Short mmCIF file of C-alpha atoms in Angstrom, two decimals:
data_model
loop_
_atom_site.label_atom_id
_atom_site.label_comp_id
_atom_site.label_asym_id
_atom_site.label_seq_id
_atom_site.Cartn_x
_atom_site.Cartn_y
_atom_site.Cartn_z
CA UNK A 1 135.31 242.84 55.82
CA UNK A 2 138.17 240.32 55.58
CA UNK A 3 135.78 237.55 56.62
CA UNK A 4 133.32 238.53 53.90
CA UNK A 5 136.10 238.66 51.29
CA UNK A 6 137.18 235.13 52.22
CA UNK A 7 133.61 233.81 51.99
CA UNK A 8 133.04 235.47 48.62
CA UNK A 9 136.41 234.29 47.32
CA UNK A 10 135.51 230.69 48.18
CA UNK A 11 132.11 230.96 46.45
CA UNK A 12 133.75 232.31 43.29
CA UNK A 13 136.40 229.56 43.30
CA UNK A 14 133.70 226.92 43.73
CA UNK A 15 131.89 228.28 40.68
CA UNK A 16 134.51 228.61 37.92
CA UNK A 17 132.06 228.17 35.03
CA UNK A 18 128.67 227.59 36.69
CA UNK A 19 127.54 228.19 33.73
CA UNK A 20 126.42 231.81 33.75
CA UNK A 21 122.76 232.63 33.10
CA UNK A 22 123.83 234.74 30.12
CA UNK A 23 125.52 231.76 28.45
CA UNK A 24 122.48 229.52 28.97
CA UNK A 25 120.02 232.19 27.84
CA UNK A 26 122.08 232.82 24.70
CA UNK A 27 122.12 229.08 23.95
CA UNK A 28 118.33 228.92 24.23
CA UNK A 29 117.84 232.02 22.08
CA UNK A 30 120.10 230.49 19.43
CA UNK A 31 117.99 227.32 19.44
CA UNK A 32 114.81 229.40 19.31
CA UNK A 33 116.08 231.37 16.32
CA UNK A 34 117.21 228.17 14.60
CA UNK A 35 113.82 226.48 14.97
CA UNK A 36 111.74 229.59 14.29
CA UNK A 37 113.19 232.29 11.99
CA UNK A 38 110.72 234.75 13.56
CA UNK A 39 113.22 234.94 16.44
CA UNK A 40 116.43 234.74 14.40
CA UNK A 41 118.90 237.62 14.26
CA UNK A 42 119.58 236.62 10.64
CA UNK A 43 117.68 234.43 8.20
CA UNK A 44 119.38 231.22 7.06
CA UNK A 45 118.04 230.78 3.54
CA UNK A 46 120.44 228.07 2.38
CA UNK A 47 120.70 224.54 3.75
CA UNK A 48 124.47 224.94 4.11
CA UNK A 49 123.91 227.95 6.35
CA UNK A 50 121.55 225.97 8.57
CA UNK A 51 124.03 223.12 8.80
CA UNK A 52 126.79 225.53 9.80
CA UNK A 53 124.54 227.14 12.43
CA UNK A 54 123.72 223.74 13.90
CA UNK A 55 127.42 222.90 14.15
CA UNK A 56 128.10 226.26 15.80
CA UNK A 57 125.42 225.75 18.46
CA UNK A 58 126.40 222.10 18.93
CA UNK A 59 129.98 223.17 19.61
CA UNK A 60 128.83 225.79 22.13
CA UNK A 61 126.64 223.29 23.97
CA UNK A 62 129.47 220.77 23.99
CA UNK A 63 131.81 223.35 25.56
CA UNK A 64 129.24 224.26 28.23
CA UNK A 65 128.81 220.60 29.17
CA UNK A 66 132.54 219.77 29.07
CA UNK A 67 133.32 222.71 31.36
CA UNK A 68 130.53 221.78 33.77
CA UNK A 69 130.94 218.03 34.28
CA UNK A 70 129.25 218.29 37.67
CA UNK A 71 125.94 218.88 35.85
CA UNK A 72 125.81 215.49 34.12
CA UNK A 73 127.29 212.00 34.29
CA UNK A 74 128.09 211.52 30.59
CA UNK A 75 130.45 212.88 27.96
CA UNK A 76 129.70 216.51 27.09
CA UNK A 77 130.30 216.15 23.33
CA UNK A 78 128.16 213.00 23.13
CA UNK A 79 125.29 214.62 25.03
CA UNK A 80 125.45 217.60 22.63
CA UNK A 81 125.24 215.15 19.70
CA UNK A 82 122.26 213.38 21.26
CA UNK A 83 120.56 216.71 21.86
CA UNK A 84 120.67 217.60 18.18
CA UNK A 85 119.60 214.10 17.20
CA UNK A 86 116.48 214.66 19.32
CA UNK A 87 115.86 218.21 18.15
CA UNK A 88 113.86 217.16 15.08
CA UNK A 89 111.33 215.43 17.33
CA UNK A 90 111.11 218.61 19.43
CA UNK A 91 110.56 220.68 16.28
CA UNK A 92 107.79 218.36 15.07
CA UNK A 93 106.07 218.53 18.48
CA UNK A 94 106.26 222.33 18.46
CA UNK A 95 104.68 222.48 15.01
CA UNK A 96 101.79 220.46 16.42
CA UNK A 97 101.59 222.80 19.42
CA UNK A 98 101.38 225.83 17.11
CA UNK A 99 98.61 224.19 15.12
CA UNK A 100 96.69 223.30 18.31
CA UNK A 101 96.90 226.89 19.57
CA UNK A 102 95.78 228.25 16.21
CA UNK A 103 92.90 225.79 15.92
CA UNK A 104 91.77 226.46 19.49
CA UNK A 105 91.82 230.27 19.49
CA UNK A 106 89.40 232.16 17.23
CA UNK A 107 91.33 235.37 17.96
CA UNK A 108 94.46 234.01 16.24
CA UNK A 109 94.68 235.23 12.65
CA UNK A 110 97.74 233.20 11.67
CA UNK A 111 100.28 230.72 13.01
CA UNK A 112 102.88 233.48 12.70
CA UNK A 113 100.88 235.44 15.26
CA UNK A 114 100.99 232.45 17.60
CA UNK A 115 104.75 232.10 17.25
CA UNK A 116 105.56 235.79 17.63
CA UNK A 117 102.99 236.96 20.13
CA UNK A 118 101.73 234.16 22.36
CA UNK A 119 103.55 233.77 25.70
CA UNK A 120 102.14 230.26 26.07
CA UNK A 121 103.93 229.17 22.92
CA UNK A 122 107.23 230.72 24.00
CA UNK A 123 107.00 228.89 27.32
CA UNK A 124 106.23 225.58 25.61
CA UNK A 125 109.27 225.98 23.32
CA UNK A 126 111.47 226.54 26.37
CA UNK A 127 109.93 223.53 28.09
CA UNK A 128 110.43 221.17 25.14
CA UNK A 129 114.07 222.24 24.64
CA UNK A 130 114.75 221.99 28.38
CA UNK A 131 112.95 218.65 28.66
CA UNK A 132 115.19 217.18 25.96
CA UNK A 133 118.27 218.16 27.97
CA UNK A 134 116.59 216.87 31.14
CA UNK A 135 115.96 213.45 29.59
CA UNK A 136 119.64 213.32 28.59
CA UNK A 137 120.60 213.61 32.24
CA UNK A 138 121.64 217.27 32.31
CA UNK A 139 120.98 219.11 35.57
CA UNK A 140 120.44 222.82 36.32
CA UNK A 141 120.69 224.05 32.70
CA UNK A 142 117.12 222.86 31.86
CA UNK A 143 115.81 224.72 34.92
CA UNK A 144 117.69 227.85 33.89
CA UNK A 145 116.02 227.69 30.48
CA UNK A 146 112.47 227.26 31.80
CA UNK A 147 113.00 229.92 34.46
CA UNK A 148 114.21 232.30 31.74
CA UNK A 149 110.92 231.70 29.93
CA UNK A 150 109.07 232.01 33.24
CA UNK A 151 110.52 235.50 33.74
CA UNK A 152 109.33 236.53 30.29
CA UNK A 153 105.90 234.89 30.20
CA UNK A 154 104.69 234.19 33.73
CA UNK A 155 104.43 230.50 32.79
CA UNK A 156 106.33 228.12 35.09
CA UNK A 157 106.84 224.64 33.59
CA UNK A 158 109.32 222.29 35.25
CA UNK A 159 111.51 220.57 32.62
CA UNK A 160 110.89 217.23 34.31
CA UNK A 161 107.16 217.29 33.51
CA UNK A 162 105.87 214.95 30.80
CA UNK A 163 103.71 216.68 28.19
CA UNK A 164 102.15 215.04 25.13
CA UNK A 165 101.34 216.27 21.64
CA UNK A 166 99.25 219.30 20.61
CA UNK A 167 99.60 221.10 23.95
CA UNK A 168 97.97 224.50 24.22
CA UNK A 169 98.40 227.20 26.87
CA UNK A 170 96.04 230.11 26.23
CA UNK A 171 96.96 233.53 27.71
CA UNK A 172 99.39 231.78 30.03
CA UNK A 173 100.16 234.15 32.89
CA UNK A 174 100.30 232.38 36.25
CA UNK A 175 100.36 228.81 34.93
CA UNK A 176 102.38 226.40 37.12
CA UNK A 177 103.17 222.83 36.02
CA UNK A 178 105.14 220.78 38.56
CA UNK A 179 108.03 218.40 38.09
CA UNK A 180 106.18 215.06 38.11
CA UNK A 181 103.10 216.24 36.23
CA UNK A 182 102.00 214.03 33.33
CA UNK A 183 99.87 215.63 30.61
CA UNK A 184 98.37 213.64 27.74
CA UNK A 185 97.69 214.64 24.16
CA UNK A 186 95.47 217.50 23.00
CA UNK A 187 95.24 219.21 26.40
CA UNK A 188 94.38 222.90 26.71
CA UNK A 189 94.87 225.01 29.82
CA UNK A 190 94.16 228.66 30.55
CA UNK A 191 95.81 231.31 32.71
CA UNK A 192 96.29 230.82 36.42
CA UNK A 193 96.11 227.02 36.34
CA UNK A 194 98.21 225.16 38.92
CA UNK A 195 99.15 221.49 38.53
CA UNK A 196 100.88 221.08 41.85
CA UNK A 197 101.77 218.86 44.81
CA UNK A 198 99.88 218.20 48.01
CA UNK A 199 103.10 217.68 49.94
CA UNK A 200 106.20 219.85 50.06
CA UNK A 201 108.16 217.45 52.27
CA UNK A 202 111.75 216.96 51.07
CA UNK A 203 111.41 213.22 51.70
CA UNK A 204 108.83 213.08 48.88
CA UNK A 205 111.26 214.49 46.30
CA UNK A 206 111.58 211.18 44.41
CA UNK A 207 107.86 210.39 44.48
CA UNK A 208 105.18 211.36 41.97
CA UNK A 209 103.77 214.47 43.63
CA UNK A 210 101.83 216.12 40.81
CA UNK A 211 98.66 215.13 38.93
CA UNK A 212 98.12 213.21 35.72
CA UNK A 213 95.96 214.86 33.06
CA UNK A 214 94.34 212.60 30.46
CA UNK A 215 93.97 213.24 26.73
CA UNK A 216 91.60 215.95 25.43
CA UNK A 217 91.18 217.67 28.79
CA UNK A 218 90.39 221.39 29.05
CA UNK A 219 91.28 223.23 32.28
CA UNK A 220 89.88 226.74 32.66
CA UNK A 221 91.39 229.78 34.36
CA UNK A 222 92.35 229.64 38.01
CA UNK A 223 91.81 225.90 38.49
CA UNK A 224 94.10 224.11 40.96
CA UNK A 225 94.72 220.36 40.68
CA UNK A 226 96.99 218.79 43.30
CA UNK A 227 98.49 215.43 44.19
CA UNK A 228 100.42 212.61 42.59
CA UNK A 229 97.47 210.23 42.88
CA UNK A 230 95.05 212.67 41.27
CA UNK A 231 94.03 211.61 37.76
CA UNK A 232 91.83 213.69 35.46
CA UNK A 233 90.06 211.36 33.06
CA UNK A 234 90.23 211.98 29.33
CA UNK A 235 87.74 214.31 27.62
CA UNK A 236 87.02 216.05 30.93
CA UNK A 237 86.41 219.76 31.42
CA UNK A 238 87.60 221.50 34.58
CA UNK A 239 85.92 224.84 35.17
CA UNK A 240 87.43 228.07 36.43
CA UNK A 241 88.62 228.26 40.07
CA UNK A 242 87.97 224.57 40.75
CA UNK A 243 90.08 223.03 43.53
CA UNK A 244 90.68 219.29 42.99
CA UNK A 245 92.66 216.84 45.09
CA UNK A 246 90.85 213.66 44.01
CA UNK A 247 90.60 211.83 40.70
CA UNK A 248 87.65 212.19 38.37
CA UNK A 249 86.49 209.74 35.68
CA UNK A 250 86.62 210.34 31.91
CA UNK A 251 84.14 212.79 30.38
CA UNK A 252 83.55 214.61 33.67
CA UNK A 253 82.54 218.27 33.79
CA UNK A 254 83.54 219.96 37.03
CA UNK A 255 82.28 223.51 36.90
CA UNK A 256 83.35 224.76 40.31
CA UNK A 257 83.36 224.03 43.99
CA UNK A 258 82.02 226.41 46.59
CA UNK A 259 81.88 226.38 50.38
CA UNK A 260 78.42 227.25 51.66
CA UNK A 261 77.22 227.79 55.20
CA UNK A 262 74.45 225.41 56.26
CA UNK A 263 72.47 227.04 59.11
CA UNK A 264 70.71 223.76 59.98
CA UNK A 265 73.95 221.96 60.78
CA UNK A 266 75.86 225.11 61.73
CA UNK A 267 78.66 223.90 59.45
CA UNK A 268 80.26 224.92 56.20
CA UNK A 269 79.57 222.27 53.57
CA UNK A 270 81.41 221.81 50.27
CA UNK A 271 79.29 221.36 47.16
CA UNK A 272 80.29 220.40 43.65
CA UNK A 273 77.88 222.64 41.79
CA UNK A 274 77.84 220.58 38.61
CA UNK A 275 79.59 217.34 37.80
CA UNK A 276 78.45 215.50 34.72
CA UNK A 277 80.05 212.14 34.01
#
């Protein structure tokens, strides 16, 4: 028991601030409520109130960063300032995302429904907030934010991914978007889609391991697209349960791939059932 106590004591001393998941989750929920009053604990109807709320959250973020200097290489207060300077761009992108989800889903009766009820939207908000921190050189905290959203929505988006305007995740559950994924503008993906890596070797950590998705691409449920050299050309449609590890040109339509036994050759051949360029 004494040995265990010593080990635990050392781990606690090495983690004086950390920061705790609760602190990071509260920060994200404050940002969420600031950007979208649907999630706010109180409505801020006056501009002065909004300004005061921004200063309150800015101060909290600054304190988190100052107390956890090991998570970044800059000045905590300055990073907090830069975060709020970039927050308007995040807000504008999220408004476009809401509109894209509303335009692309005939079941949606209002944009309020999208904001309040759609797990894909919640996950995209977490990603865009986390990505802003990630681009400012902050470590760990962005991952804690996206993993918090992952636990609530089933959507796993790495904050290091690059995602363009008017991004739409429909249904959402089971979506995985890897760290070096690049997604263009006006892309729509459905549940169970994986944009992943072909290699899990640690030596490849600094390489582009995940695919690039061009503008106006639609990826249907259960599709898996792997590899840093895999490029999906713009205006392409990827059907449900497709498995892709090679690039396809613009305006392609990949409906699905199936393995079929060929009795003449006594082998299992792979067929692309339909691919229209």
